[in-house]
């Protein structure tokens, strides 16, 4: 009994000491300082939660203080959520800050645009009251959107997975209905999971449309299906992730890919920006021997964690294309096929990890590894790999590789009037016939010249007045550059005609 009484006394003393402050405070005098006067939570889609933002509150005085209250001006009806020094809520009392110390306030929001009168949603965090009142503004722009979600099983509530070629897959998503086969510019389209275009159907994307993908999402053009994404110079089509905050502007790997499956046909992408996916465009297998699986023009492809374009035994025709950083390679033209690229700029300045592949890789094979780890290569025909008036550049020494395996297949290539970075200081490729730039399959090649890009860190690959690409291209039928500048005479190599850079 005495033991139990002693235990109760100890517990009581501990509880008293845990509730007692070990420092003395005075009331805040209204002299708080803040890391920012206004917290801009950037743009969010309706009913989609924002990222978490932070505000730091400083007590610069020599005394520890107590802030009587921290509240949202709109009270419990506010669409903002706070976490003050580790405690969630919308109304906080008696918040202490040590002398010369600070606390963090974390801020999030989710807003239904149908419940607000103005898409610019605002509130204020109020500190104290009366003569000591201080405030920090909260501002969020809310955008309406068309949402495409995968279905759910009515009984198990599991998210539906796609069935392709009659076989179930692990990809969450569904096929688009007829009413969903036009993505308009009137509202952004936000896709959760993989949205697939059914056989014998065409997805039309209007000029000026914005397509946003959630994590693990993408667009699939199935066998016998077609994509027509026809932007204009003044109204480009944008494919990117669904996080609109500025911090996500250049983060790779936010979504999956635009996947043109084997048998898809007559796909077109014009005047588009495709950024921040795992693979920008994945094109599988030739749909027609007579026409390209994909025609691509006047398009920018940036910041993909694996590939900008990955072609696998397919047929791609492209001009005025800029492909920037990718974790593997900007363009991989693999397993043979037909590839025709004119006036393109391949500039891989990936710096998030070690990149072992060049900006452009072309090969004629694929490999299979059996259960015992034995690897077998299968050779396919490279019917054509034609690059005309192109720049191959980046932050590696070798930015262009033709990788041929002997085995009876075709390996046809021709590279003309192009600027190529190829510093083979270790002579790893000295015996590779396909990389002997003096052979007849190369014409008017400039090795290791100066492209003179304006700002590689900002994916700005316009060339300047010091570029070795100026006036070195051959005249083609593509008489306008990617910006609509006339190049009918004295054309420059790459997607851009040069400009005169302003000096700082």
GROMACS .gro file of C-alpha atoms in nm:
model
  504
    1UNK     CA    1   0.000   0.000   0.000
    2UNK     CA    2   0.285   0.238   0.087
    3UNK     CA    3   0.446   0.150  -0.247
    4UNK     CA    4   0.123   0.239  -0.434
    5UNK     CA    5   0.091   0.567  -0.242
    6UNK     CA    6   0.451   0.657  -0.325
    7UNK     CA    7   0.393   0.581  -0.693
    8UNK     CA    8   0.086   0.807  -0.700
    9UNK     CA    9   0.283   1.089  -0.536
   10UNK     CA   10   0.559   1.054  -0.798
   11UNK     CA   11   0.308   1.063  -1.081
   12UNK     CA   12   0.146   1.374  -0.930
   13UNK     CA   13   0.480   1.553  -0.895
   14UNK     CA   14   0.577   1.463  -1.253
   15UNK     CA   15   0.247   1.592  -1.387
   16UNK     CA   16   0.291   1.923  -1.203
   17UNK     CA   17   0.646   1.967  -1.328
   18UNK     CA   18   0.545   1.883  -1.688
   19UNK     CA   19   0.279   2.155  -1.684
   20UNK     CA   20   0.506   2.415  -1.531
   21UNK     CA   21   0.708   2.646  -1.752
   22UNK     CA   22   1.076   2.640  -1.687
   23UNK     CA   23   1.104   3.001  -1.806
   24UNK     CA   24   0.914   3.322  -1.734
   25UNK     CA   25   0.738   3.518  -2.010
   26UNK     CA   26   0.581   3.856  -2.061
   27UNK     CA   27   0.293   3.940  -2.293
   28UNK     CA   28   0.385   4.014  -2.652
   29UNK     CA   29   0.413   4.388  -2.714
   30UNK     CA   30   0.316   4.369  -3.082
   31UNK     CA   31   0.675   4.379  -3.201
   32UNK     CA   32   0.685   4.041  -3.373
   33UNK     CA   33   0.876   4.007  -3.698
   34UNK     CA   34   0.789   3.770  -3.981
   35UNK     CA   35   0.984   3.595  -4.257
   36UNK     CA   36   0.731   3.740  -4.505
   37UNK     CA   37   0.442   3.986  -4.496
   38UNK     CA   38   0.231   3.782  -4.738
   39UNK     CA   39   0.231   3.407  -4.795
   40UNK     CA   40   0.149   3.332  -5.159
   41UNK     CA   41   0.035   2.971  -5.187
   42UNK     CA   42   0.066   2.994  -5.566
   43UNK     CA   43  -0.204   2.842  -5.784
   44UNK     CA   44  -0.401   2.531  -5.697
   45UNK     CA   45  -0.673   2.334  -5.872
   46UNK     CA   46  -1.017   2.324  -5.718
   47UNK     CA   47  -1.047   2.059  -5.443
   48UNK     CA   48  -0.678   1.965  -5.474
   49UNK     CA   49  -0.466   2.032  -5.168
   50UNK     CA   50  -0.175   2.272  -5.188
   51UNK     CA   51   0.183   2.209  -5.094
   52UNK     CA   52   0.286   2.311  -4.741
   53UNK     CA   53   0.422   2.661  -4.698
   54UNK     CA   54   0.598   2.803  -4.394
   55UNK     CA   55   0.607   3.130  -4.209
   56UNK     CA   56   0.868   3.204  -3.944
   57UNK     CA   57   0.770   3.426  -3.648
   58UNK     CA   58   1.059   3.598  -3.467
   59UNK     CA   59   1.088   3.734  -3.114
   60UNK     CA   60   1.381   3.975  -3.142
   61UNK     CA   61   1.346   4.103  -2.785
   62UNK     CA   62   1.556   4.011  -2.481
   63UNK     CA   63   1.250   3.869  -2.305
   64UNK     CA   64   1.062   3.546  -2.355
   65UNK     CA   65   0.709   3.630  -2.461
   66UNK     CA   66   0.359   3.486  -2.477
   67UNK     CA   67   0.136   3.564  -2.774
   68UNK     CA   68  -0.220   3.558  -2.633
   69UNK     CA   69  -0.374   3.428  -2.954
   70UNK     CA   70  -0.298   3.334  -3.314
   71UNK     CA   71  -0.610   3.293  -3.528
   72UNK     CA   72  -0.732   3.293  -3.887
   73UNK     CA   73  -0.945   3.598  -3.954
   74UNK     CA   74  -1.214   3.385  -4.121
   75UNK     CA   75  -1.219   3.154  -3.818
   76UNK     CA   76  -1.321   2.792  -3.846
   77UNK     CA   77  -1.479   2.857  -4.188
   78UNK     CA   78  -1.139   2.946  -4.335
   79UNK     CA   79  -1.013   2.726  -4.618
   80UNK     CA   80  -0.660   2.751  -4.478
   81UNK     CA   81  -0.511   2.508  -4.228
   82UNK     CA   82  -0.236   2.601  -3.982
   83UNK     CA   83   0.017   2.413  -3.778
   84UNK     CA   84   0.172   2.634  -3.510
   85UNK     CA   85   0.490   2.500  -3.359
   86UNK     CA   86   0.378   2.141  -3.419
   87UNK     CA   87   0.010   2.177  -3.325
   88UNK     CA   88  -0.261   2.175  -3.599
   89UNK     CA   89  -0.566   2.399  -3.583
   90UNK     CA   90  -0.716   2.737  -3.672
   91UNK     CA   91  -0.720   2.903  -3.329
   92UNK     CA   92  -0.427   2.900  -3.088
   93UNK     CA   93  -0.389   3.052  -2.742
   94UNK     CA   94  -0.088   3.140  -2.525
   95UNK     CA   95   0.193   3.066  -2.768
   96UNK     CA   96   0.536   3.112  -2.610
   97UNK     CA   97   0.855   3.220  -2.787
   98UNK     CA   98   1.187   3.233  -2.607
   99UNK     CA   99   1.399   3.550  -2.615
  100UNK     CA  100   1.588   3.590  -2.943
  101UNK     CA  101   1.407   3.281  -3.076
  102UNK     CA  102   1.137   3.197  -3.331
  103UNK     CA  103   0.858   2.951  -3.415
  104UNK     CA  104   0.734   2.803  -3.745
  105UNK     CA  105   0.380   2.823  -3.876
  106UNK     CA  106   0.298   2.578  -4.157
  107UNK     CA  107   0.014   2.664  -4.393
  108UNK     CA  108  -0.195   2.455  -4.636
  109UNK     CA  109  -0.523   2.496  -4.816
  110UNK     CA  110  -0.787   2.310  -5.017
  111UNK     CA  111  -1.057   2.514  -5.188
  112UNK     CA  112  -1.372   2.421  -5.379
  113UNK     CA  113  -1.405   2.695  -5.641
  114UNK     CA  114  -1.785   2.657  -5.641
  115UNK     CA  115  -1.794   2.774  -5.279
  116UNK     CA  116  -1.606   3.100  -5.329
  117UNK     CA  117  -1.707   3.418  -5.509
  118UNK     CA  118  -1.357   3.513  -5.625
  119UNK     CA  119  -1.094   3.268  -5.755
  120UNK     CA  120  -0.833   3.477  -5.570
  121UNK     CA  121  -0.894   3.336  -5.223
  122UNK     CA  122  -0.749   3.531  -4.928
  123UNK     CA  123  -0.739   3.530  -4.550
  124UNK     CA  124  -0.517   3.667  -4.273
  125UNK     CA  125  -0.331   3.518  -3.978
  126UNK     CA  126  -0.394   3.749  -3.682
  127UNK     CA  127  -0.147   3.775  -3.396
  128UNK     CA  128  -0.283   3.916  -3.069
  129UNK     CA  129  -0.558   4.182  -3.072
  130UNK     CA  130  -0.631   4.547  -3.011
  131UNK     CA  131  -0.336   4.786  -3.023
  132UNK     CA  132  -0.095   4.491  -3.041
  133UNK     CA  133  -0.263   4.331  -3.344
  134UNK     CA  134  -0.031   4.217  -3.623
  135UNK     CA  135  -0.121   4.019  -3.935
  136UNK     CA  136   0.019   3.822  -4.228
  137UNK     CA  137  -0.184   3.793  -4.550
  138UNK     CA  138  -0.257   3.458  -4.717
  139UNK     CA  139  -0.326   3.453  -5.092
  140UNK     CA  140  -0.417   3.163  -5.323
  141UNK     CA  141  -0.539   3.156  -5.682
  142UNK     CA  142  -0.786   2.872  -5.742
  143UNK     CA  143  -0.836   2.732  -6.094
  144UNK     CA  144  -1.125   2.530  -6.220
  145UNK     CA  145  -1.041   2.221  -6.426
  146UNK     CA  146  -1.177   1.913  -6.598
  147UNK     CA  147  -1.073   1.608  -6.399
  148UNK     CA  148  -1.027   1.257  -6.535
  149UNK     CA  149  -1.017   0.994  -6.262
  150UNK     CA  150  -0.989   0.615  -6.289
  151UNK     CA  151  -1.301   0.424  -6.192
  152UNK     CA  152  -1.354   0.224  -5.873
  153UNK     CA  153  -1.503  -0.117  -5.809
  154UNK     CA  154  -1.840  -0.054  -5.647
  155UNK     CA  155  -1.794  -0.337  -5.396
  156UNK     CA  156  -1.423  -0.344  -5.310
  157UNK     CA  157  -1.367   0.029  -5.382
  158UNK     CA  158  -1.036  -0.061  -5.544
  159UNK     CA  159  -0.919   0.171  -5.819
  160UNK     CA  160  -0.959   0.019  -6.166
  161UNK     CA  161  -0.654  -0.096  -6.361
  162UNK     CA  162  -0.620  -0.082  -6.738
  163UNK     CA  163  -0.655  -0.388  -6.957
  164UNK     CA  164  -0.436  -0.366  -7.269
  165UNK     CA  165  -0.432  -0.620  -7.551
  166UNK     CA  166  -0.680  -0.826  -7.348
  167UNK     CA  167  -0.439  -0.860  -7.056
  168UNK     CA  168  -0.475  -0.689  -6.717
  169UNK     CA  169  -0.196  -0.448  -6.617
  170UNK     CA  170  -0.090  -0.282  -6.295
  171UNK     CA  171  -0.149   0.063  -6.445
  172UNK     CA  172  -0.428   0.247  -6.267
  173UNK     CA  173  -0.658   0.420  -6.513
  174UNK     CA  174  -0.928   0.378  -6.775
  175UNK     CA  175  -1.017   0.438  -7.138
  176UNK     CA  176  -1.161   0.775  -7.230
  177UNK     CA  177  -1.526   0.796  -7.326
  178UNK     CA  178  -1.639   0.957  -7.652
  179UNK     CA  179  -1.738   1.275  -7.466
  180UNK     CA  180  -1.384   1.307  -7.328
  181UNK     CA  181  -1.197   1.282  -7.659
  182UNK     CA  182  -1.148   1.658  -7.693
  183UNK     CA  183  -0.929   1.844  -7.447
  184UNK     CA  184  -1.022   2.211  -7.484
  185UNK     CA  185  -0.838   2.524  -7.378
  186UNK     CA  186  -1.137   2.657  -7.182
  187UNK     CA  187  -1.025   2.467  -6.871
  188UNK     CA  188  -0.711   2.276  -6.782
  189UNK     CA  189  -0.743   1.897  -6.795
  190UNK     CA  190  -0.611   1.715  -6.488
  191UNK     CA  191  -0.548   1.341  -6.522
  192UNK     CA  192  -0.524   1.093  -6.236
  193UNK     CA  193  -0.391   0.754  -6.341
  194UNK     CA  194  -0.345   0.668  -6.709
  195UNK     CA  195  -0.604   0.801  -6.953
  196UNK     CA  196  -0.613   0.575  -7.262
  197UNK     CA  197  -0.746   0.651  -7.610
  198UNK     CA  198  -0.939   0.347  -7.741
  199UNK     CA  199  -0.879   0.176  -8.075
  200UNK     CA  200  -1.023   0.356  -8.379
  201UNK     CA  201  -1.069   0.676  -8.178
  202UNK     CA  202  -0.885   1.009  -8.195
  203UNK     CA  203  -0.800   1.234  -7.903
  204UNK     CA  204  -0.797   1.597  -8.018
  205UNK     CA  205  -0.616   1.853  -7.805
  206UNK     CA  206  -0.699   2.213  -7.893
  207UNK     CA  207  -0.441   2.488  -7.931
  208UNK     CA  208  -0.375   2.657  -7.597
  209UNK     CA  209  -0.487   2.358  -7.389
  210UNK     CA  210  -0.307   2.270  -7.064
  211UNK     CA  211  -0.281   1.904  -6.965
  212UNK     CA  212  -0.172   1.824  -6.609
  213UNK     CA  213  -0.083   1.481  -6.473
  214UNK     CA  214  -0.084   1.361  -6.114
  215UNK     CA  215   0.193   1.137  -5.983
  216UNK     CA  216   0.197   0.794  -6.157
  217UNK     CA  217  -0.024   0.923  -6.436
  218UNK     CA  218   0.003   0.962  -6.809
  219UNK     CA  219  -0.160   0.940  -7.150
  220UNK     CA  220  -0.181   0.622  -7.358
  221UNK     CA  221  -0.259   0.611  -7.729
  222UNK     CA  222  -0.362   0.250  -7.781
  223UNK     CA  223  -0.338   0.024  -8.085
  224UNK     CA  224  -0.522   0.180  -8.384
  225UNK     CA  225  -0.583   0.498  -8.184
  226UNK     CA  226  -0.458   0.848  -8.273
  227UNK     CA  227  -0.345   1.166  -8.098
  228UNK     CA  228  -0.384   1.505  -8.266
  229UNK     CA  229  -0.229   1.776  -8.050
  230UNK     CA  230  -0.210   2.079  -8.276
  231UNK     CA  231  -0.102   2.391  -8.096
  232UNK     CA  232   0.006   2.715  -8.260
  233UNK     CA  233   0.299   2.951  -8.205
  234UNK     CA  234   0.076   3.186  -8.005
  235UNK     CA  235  -0.121   2.912  -7.829
  236UNK     CA  236   0.106   2.626  -7.733
  237UNK     CA  237  -0.019   2.304  -7.576
  238UNK     CA  238   0.142   2.223  -7.240
  239UNK     CA  239   0.187   1.880  -7.083
  240UNK     CA  240   0.317   1.890  -6.724
  241UNK     CA  241   0.251   1.781  -6.364
  242UNK     CA  242  -0.044   1.895  -6.155
  243UNK     CA  243   0.158   2.087  -5.894
  244UNK     CA  244   0.132   2.449  -6.001
  245UNK     CA  245   0.356   2.596  -5.731
  246UNK     CA  246   0.672   2.759  -5.866
  247UNK     CA  247   0.896   2.520  -5.676
  248UNK     CA  248   0.772   2.242  -5.907
  249UNK     CA  249   0.843   2.428  -6.232
  250UNK     CA  250   1.155   2.227  -6.314
  251UNK     CA  251   1.128   1.909  -6.107
  252UNK     CA  252   1.164   1.594  -6.326
  253UNK     CA  253   0.972   1.271  -6.274
  254UNK     CA  254   0.640   1.424  -6.162
  255UNK     CA  255   0.432   1.205  -6.396
  256UNK     CA  256   0.466   0.905  -6.627
  257UNK     CA  257   0.469   0.951  -7.005
  258UNK     CA  258   0.280   1.010  -7.325
  259UNK     CA  259   0.287   0.651  -7.450
  260UNK     CA  260   0.208   0.576  -7.815
  261UNK     CA  261   0.164   0.202  -7.816
  262UNK     CA  262   0.240  -0.043  -8.091
  263UNK     CA  263  -0.014   0.004  -8.369
  264UNK     CA  264  -0.111   0.360  -8.281
  265UNK     CA  265  -0.118   0.566  -8.598
  266UNK     CA  266  -0.094   0.913  -8.752
  267UNK     CA  267  -0.006   1.078  -8.423
  268UNK     CA  268   0.078   1.449  -8.442
  269UNK     CA  269   0.217   1.693  -8.187
  270UNK     CA  270   0.274   2.054  -8.294
  271UNK     CA  271   0.371   2.362  -8.095
  272UNK     CA  272   0.379   2.189  -7.757
  273UNK     CA  273   0.580   2.198  -7.435
  274UNK     CA  274   0.628   1.861  -7.263
  275UNK     CA  275   0.811   1.874  -6.931
  276UNK     CA  276   0.890   1.711  -6.598
  277UNK     CA  277   0.782   1.351  -6.669
  278UNK     CA  278   0.973   1.023  -6.643
  279UNK     CA  279   0.960   0.984  -7.022
  280UNK     CA  280   0.834   1.274  -7.232
  281UNK     CA  281   0.717   1.064  -7.528
  282UNK     CA  282   0.743   0.685  -7.556
  283UNK     CA  283   0.677   0.560  -7.910
  284UNK     CA  284   0.647   0.186  -7.964
  285UNK     CA  285   0.672  -0.008  -8.287
  286UNK     CA  286   0.590   0.097  -8.638
  287UNK     CA  287   0.218   0.138  -8.697
  288UNK     CA  288   0.249   0.187  -9.071
  289UNK     CA  289   0.538   0.123  -9.310
  290UNK     CA  290   0.427   0.414  -9.527
  291UNK     CA  291   0.375   0.694  -9.273
  292UNK     CA  292   0.534   0.791  -8.942
  293UNK     CA  293   0.386   0.674  -8.616
  294UNK     CA  294   0.456   1.024  -8.486
  295UNK     CA  295   0.499   1.356  -8.665
  296UNK     CA  296   0.650   1.607  -8.426
  297UNK     CA  297   0.721   1.973  -8.493
  298UNK     CA  298   0.791   2.302  -8.314
  299UNK     CA  299   0.797   2.133  -7.975
  300UNK     CA  300   1.005   2.171  -7.657
  301UNK     CA  301   1.074   1.870  -7.434
  302UNK     CA  302   1.244   1.938  -7.099
  303UNK     CA  303   1.347   1.788  -6.764
  304UNK     CA  304   1.258   1.421  -6.784
  305UNK     CA  305   1.405   1.182  -6.531
  306UNK     CA  306   1.475   0.909  -6.790
  307UNK     CA  307   1.419   1.002  -7.157
  308UNK     CA  308   1.296   1.301  -7.351
  309UNK     CA  309   1.187   1.076  -7.639
  310UNK     CA  310   1.224   0.698  -7.631
  311UNK     CA  311   1.154   0.536  -7.967
  312UNK     CA  312   1.145   0.155  -7.993
  313UNK     CA  313   1.145   0.013  -8.348
  314UNK     CA  314   0.924   0.296  -8.461
  315UNK     CA  315   0.893   0.569  -8.722
  316UNK     CA  316   0.935   0.932  -8.609
  317UNK     CA  317   0.953   1.237  -8.830
  318UNK     CA  318   1.047   1.560  -8.651
  319UNK     CA  319   1.159   1.914  -8.718
  320UNK     CA  320   1.216   2.224  -8.506
  321UNK     CA  321   1.242   2.017  -8.187
  322UNK     CA  322   1.432   2.111  -7.872
  323UNK     CA  323   1.502   1.831  -7.624
  324UNK     CA  324   1.675   1.940  -7.305
  325UNK     CA  325   1.788   1.759  -6.993
  326UNK     CA  326   1.704   1.393  -6.927
  327UNK     CA  327   1.846   1.150  -6.674
  328UNK     CA  328   1.931   0.889  -6.939
  329UNK     CA  329   1.929   1.048  -7.284
  330UNK     CA  330   1.740   1.323  -7.461
  331UNK     CA  331   1.662   1.104  -7.763
  332UNK     CA  332   1.694   0.726  -7.765
  333UNK     CA  333   1.618   0.585  -8.111
  334UNK     CA  334   1.637   0.216  -8.030
  335UNK     CA  335   1.569  -0.131  -8.172
  336UNK     CA  336   1.601  -0.007  -8.526
  337UNK     CA  337   1.320   0.176  -8.701
  338UNK     CA  338   1.304   0.496  -8.904
  339UNK     CA  339   1.404   0.832  -8.762
  340UNK     CA  340   1.416   1.160  -8.955
  341UNK     CA  341   1.510   1.471  -8.756
  342UNK     CA  342   1.566   1.812  -8.917
  343UNK     CA  343   1.665   2.140  -8.750
  344UNK     CA  344   1.661   1.991  -8.401
  345UNK     CA  345   1.855   2.087  -8.088
  346UNK     CA  346   1.949   1.809  -7.846
  347UNK     CA  347   2.105   1.972  -7.537
  348UNK     CA  348   2.138   1.752  -7.230
  349UNK     CA  349   2.264   1.940  -6.924
  350UNK     CA  350   2.127   1.695  -6.667
  351UNK     CA  351   2.289   1.758  -6.327
  352UNK     CA  352   2.070   1.572  -6.077
  353UNK     CA  353   2.275   1.251  -6.097
  354UNK     CA  354   2.550   1.084  -6.301
  355UNK     CA  355   2.445   1.052  -6.665
  356UNK     CA  356   2.621   0.776  -6.859
  357UNK     CA  357   2.442   0.797  -7.194
  358UNK     CA  358   2.486   1.066  -7.461
  359UNK     CA  359   2.228   1.327  -7.554
  360UNK     CA  360   2.137   1.114  -7.859
  361UNK     CA  361   2.169   0.734  -7.878
  362UNK     CA  362   2.079   0.526  -8.185
  363UNK     CA  363   2.094   0.146  -8.190
  364UNK     CA  364   1.956  -0.155  -8.377
  365UNK     CA  365   1.896  -0.417  -8.109
  366UNK     CA  366   1.736  -0.515  -7.782
  367UNK     CA  367   1.854  -0.763  -7.520
  368UNK     CA  368   1.678  -1.031  -7.318
  369UNK     CA  369   1.816  -1.182  -6.998
  370UNK     CA  370   1.710  -1.536  -6.906
  371UNK     CA  371   1.662  -1.685  -6.561
  372UNK     CA  372   2.029  -1.778  -6.541
  373UNK     CA  373   2.142  -1.425  -6.615
  374UNK     CA  374   2.251  -1.496  -6.973
  375UNK     CA  375   2.195  -1.199  -7.201
  376UNK     CA  376   2.092  -1.243  -7.565
  377UNK     CA  377   2.078  -0.961  -7.821
  378UNK     CA  378   1.821  -0.950  -8.101
  379UNK     CA  379   1.901  -0.739  -8.407
  380UNK     CA  380   1.643  -0.526  -8.588
  381UNK     CA  381   1.662  -0.317  -8.906
  382UNK     CA  382   1.763   0.045  -8.869
  383UNK     CA  383   1.600   0.156  -9.191
  384UNK     CA  384   1.702   0.518  -9.146
  385UNK     CA  385   1.858   0.749  -8.889
  386UNK     CA  386   1.878   1.079  -9.071
  387UNK     CA  387   1.979   1.395  -8.884
  388UNK     CA  388   1.998   1.717  -9.083
  389UNK     CA  389   2.095   2.059  -8.943
  390UNK     CA  390   2.100   1.934  -8.583
  391UNK     CA  391   2.294   2.025  -8.267
  392UNK     CA  392   2.409   1.742  -8.037
  393UNK     CA  393   2.539   1.894  -7.714
  394UNK     CA  394   2.542   1.876  -7.336
  395UNK     CA  395   2.767   1.852  -7.031
  396UNK     CA  396   2.920   1.511  -7.119
  397UNK     CA  397   3.222   1.465  -7.345
  398UNK     CA  398   3.033   1.233  -7.581
  399UNK     CA  399   2.685   1.349  -7.685
  400UNK     CA  400   2.617   1.140  -7.997
  401UNK     CA  401   2.654   0.761  -8.029
  402UNK     CA  402   2.558   0.512  -8.299
  403UNK     CA  403   2.558   0.168  -8.135
  404UNK     CA  404   2.548  -0.110  -8.394
  405UNK     CA  405   2.542  -0.484  -8.330
  406UNK     CA  406   2.631  -0.702  -8.623
  407UNK     CA  407   2.376  -0.963  -8.717
  408UNK     CA  408   2.249  -0.910  -9.066
  409UNK     CA  409   2.016  -0.620  -9.003
  410UNK     CA  410   2.016  -0.288  -9.186
  411UNK     CA  411   2.199   0.005  -9.030
  412UNK     CA  412   2.132   0.308  -9.248
  413UNK     CA  413   2.226   0.652  -9.122
  414UNK     CA  414   2.314   0.993  -9.256
  415UNK     CA  415   2.417   1.301  -9.057
  416UNK     CA  416   2.465   1.629  -9.240
  417UNK     CA  417   2.535   1.994  -9.154
  418UNK     CA  418   2.533   1.927  -8.782
  419UNK     CA  419   2.724   2.044  -8.475
  420UNK     CA  420   2.838   1.749  -8.261
  421UNK     CA  421   3.010   1.736  -7.923
  422UNK     CA  422   3.240   1.433  -7.936
  423UNK     CA  423   3.554   1.453  -7.721
  424UNK     CA  424   3.675   1.092  -7.724
  425UNK     CA  425   3.983   1.159  -7.511
  426UNK     CA  426   4.002   0.797  -7.395
  427UNK     CA  427   3.965   0.668  -7.751
  428UNK     CA  428   3.677   0.442  -7.649
  429UNK     CA  429   3.522   0.477  -7.995
  430UNK     CA  430   3.829   0.497  -8.217
  431UNK     CA  431   3.754   0.163  -8.387
  432UNK     CA  432   3.379   0.225  -8.431
  433UNK     CA  433   3.323   0.270  -8.804
  434UNK     CA  434   2.985   0.435  -8.752
  435UNK     CA  435   3.154   0.711  -8.548
  436UNK     CA  436   3.425   0.786  -8.801
  437UNK     CA  437   3.316   1.138  -8.893
  438UNK     CA  438   3.527   1.131  -9.211
  439UNK     CA  439   3.318   0.860  -9.374
  440UNK     CA  440   3.068   0.942  -9.645
  441UNK     CA  441   2.766   0.911  -9.416
  442UNK     CA  442   2.868   1.240  -9.253
  443UNK     CA  443   2.868   1.565  -9.449
  444UNK     CA  444   2.968   1.913  -9.330
  445UNK     CA  445   3.004   1.815  -8.965
  446UNK     CA  446   3.134   2.063  -8.706
  447UNK     CA  447   3.301   1.871  -8.422
  448UNK     CA  448   3.327   2.032  -8.079
  449UNK     CA  449   3.244   2.382  -8.195
  450UNK     CA  450   3.066   2.642  -7.985
  451UNK     CA  451   2.684   2.636  -7.990
  452UNK     CA  452   2.673   2.954  -7.776
  453UNK     CA  453   2.342   2.878  -7.600
  454UNK     CA  454   2.187   3.173  -7.416
  455UNK     CA  455   2.113   3.006  -7.080
  456UNK     CA  456   2.137   2.629  -7.043
  457UNK     CA  457   2.018   2.638  -6.679
  458UNK     CA  458   1.688   2.787  -6.792
  459UNK     CA  459   1.645   2.554  -7.091
  460UNK     CA  460   1.709   2.852  -7.317
  461UNK     CA  461   1.889   2.703  -7.616
  462UNK     CA  462   1.863   2.997  -7.851
  463UNK     CA  463   2.204   3.044  -8.010
  464UNK     CA  464   2.394   3.372  -8.005
  465UNK     CA  465   2.621   3.573  -8.228
  466UNK     CA  466   2.928   3.364  -8.136
  467UNK     CA  467   2.778   3.031  -8.237
  468UNK     CA  468   2.960   2.808  -8.484
  469UNK     CA  469   2.616   2.700  -8.611
  470UNK     CA  470   2.544   3.031  -8.785
  471UNK     CA  471   2.481   3.000  -9.161
  472UNK     CA  472   2.604   2.639  -9.159
  473UNK     CA  473   2.274   2.459  -9.224
  474UNK     CA  474   2.157   2.339  -9.562
  475UNK     CA  475   1.838   2.485  -9.703
  476UNK     CA  476   1.532   2.264  -9.648
  477UNK     CA  477   1.157   2.296  -9.687
  478UNK     CA  478   1.134   2.404  -9.320
  479UNK     CA  479   1.182   2.776  -9.382
  480UNK     CA  480   1.065   2.898  -9.039
  481UNK     CA  481   1.240   2.820  -8.710
  482UNK     CA  482   1.066   2.710  -8.391
  483UNK     CA  483   0.983   3.074  -8.310
  484UNK     CA  484   0.851   3.149  -8.656
  485UNK     CA  485   1.167   3.333  -8.766
  486UNK     CA  486   1.242   3.317  -9.138
  487UNK     CA  487   1.535   3.091  -9.231
  488UNK     CA  488   1.472   3.062  -9.604
  489UNK     CA  489   1.819   3.204  -9.669
  490UNK     CA  490   2.141   3.154  -9.469
  491UNK     CA  491   1.982   2.908  -9.223
  492UNK     CA  492   2.148   2.824  -8.891
  493UNK     CA  493   2.197   2.474  -8.751
  494UNK     CA  494   1.949   2.375  -8.481
  495UNK     CA  495   1.593   2.468  -8.397
  496UNK     CA  496   1.662   2.842  -8.361
  497UNK     CA  497   1.800   3.113  -8.582
  498UNK     CA  498   2.063   3.306  -8.387
  499UNK     CA  499   2.004   3.636  -8.209
  500UNK     CA  500   2.240   3.904  -8.079
  501UNK     CA  501   2.273   3.860  -7.704
  502UNK     CA  502   2.255   4.178  -7.498
  503UNK     CA  503   2.559   4.236  -7.280
  504UNK     CA  504   2.504   4.291  -6.906
   0.00000   0.00000   0.00000
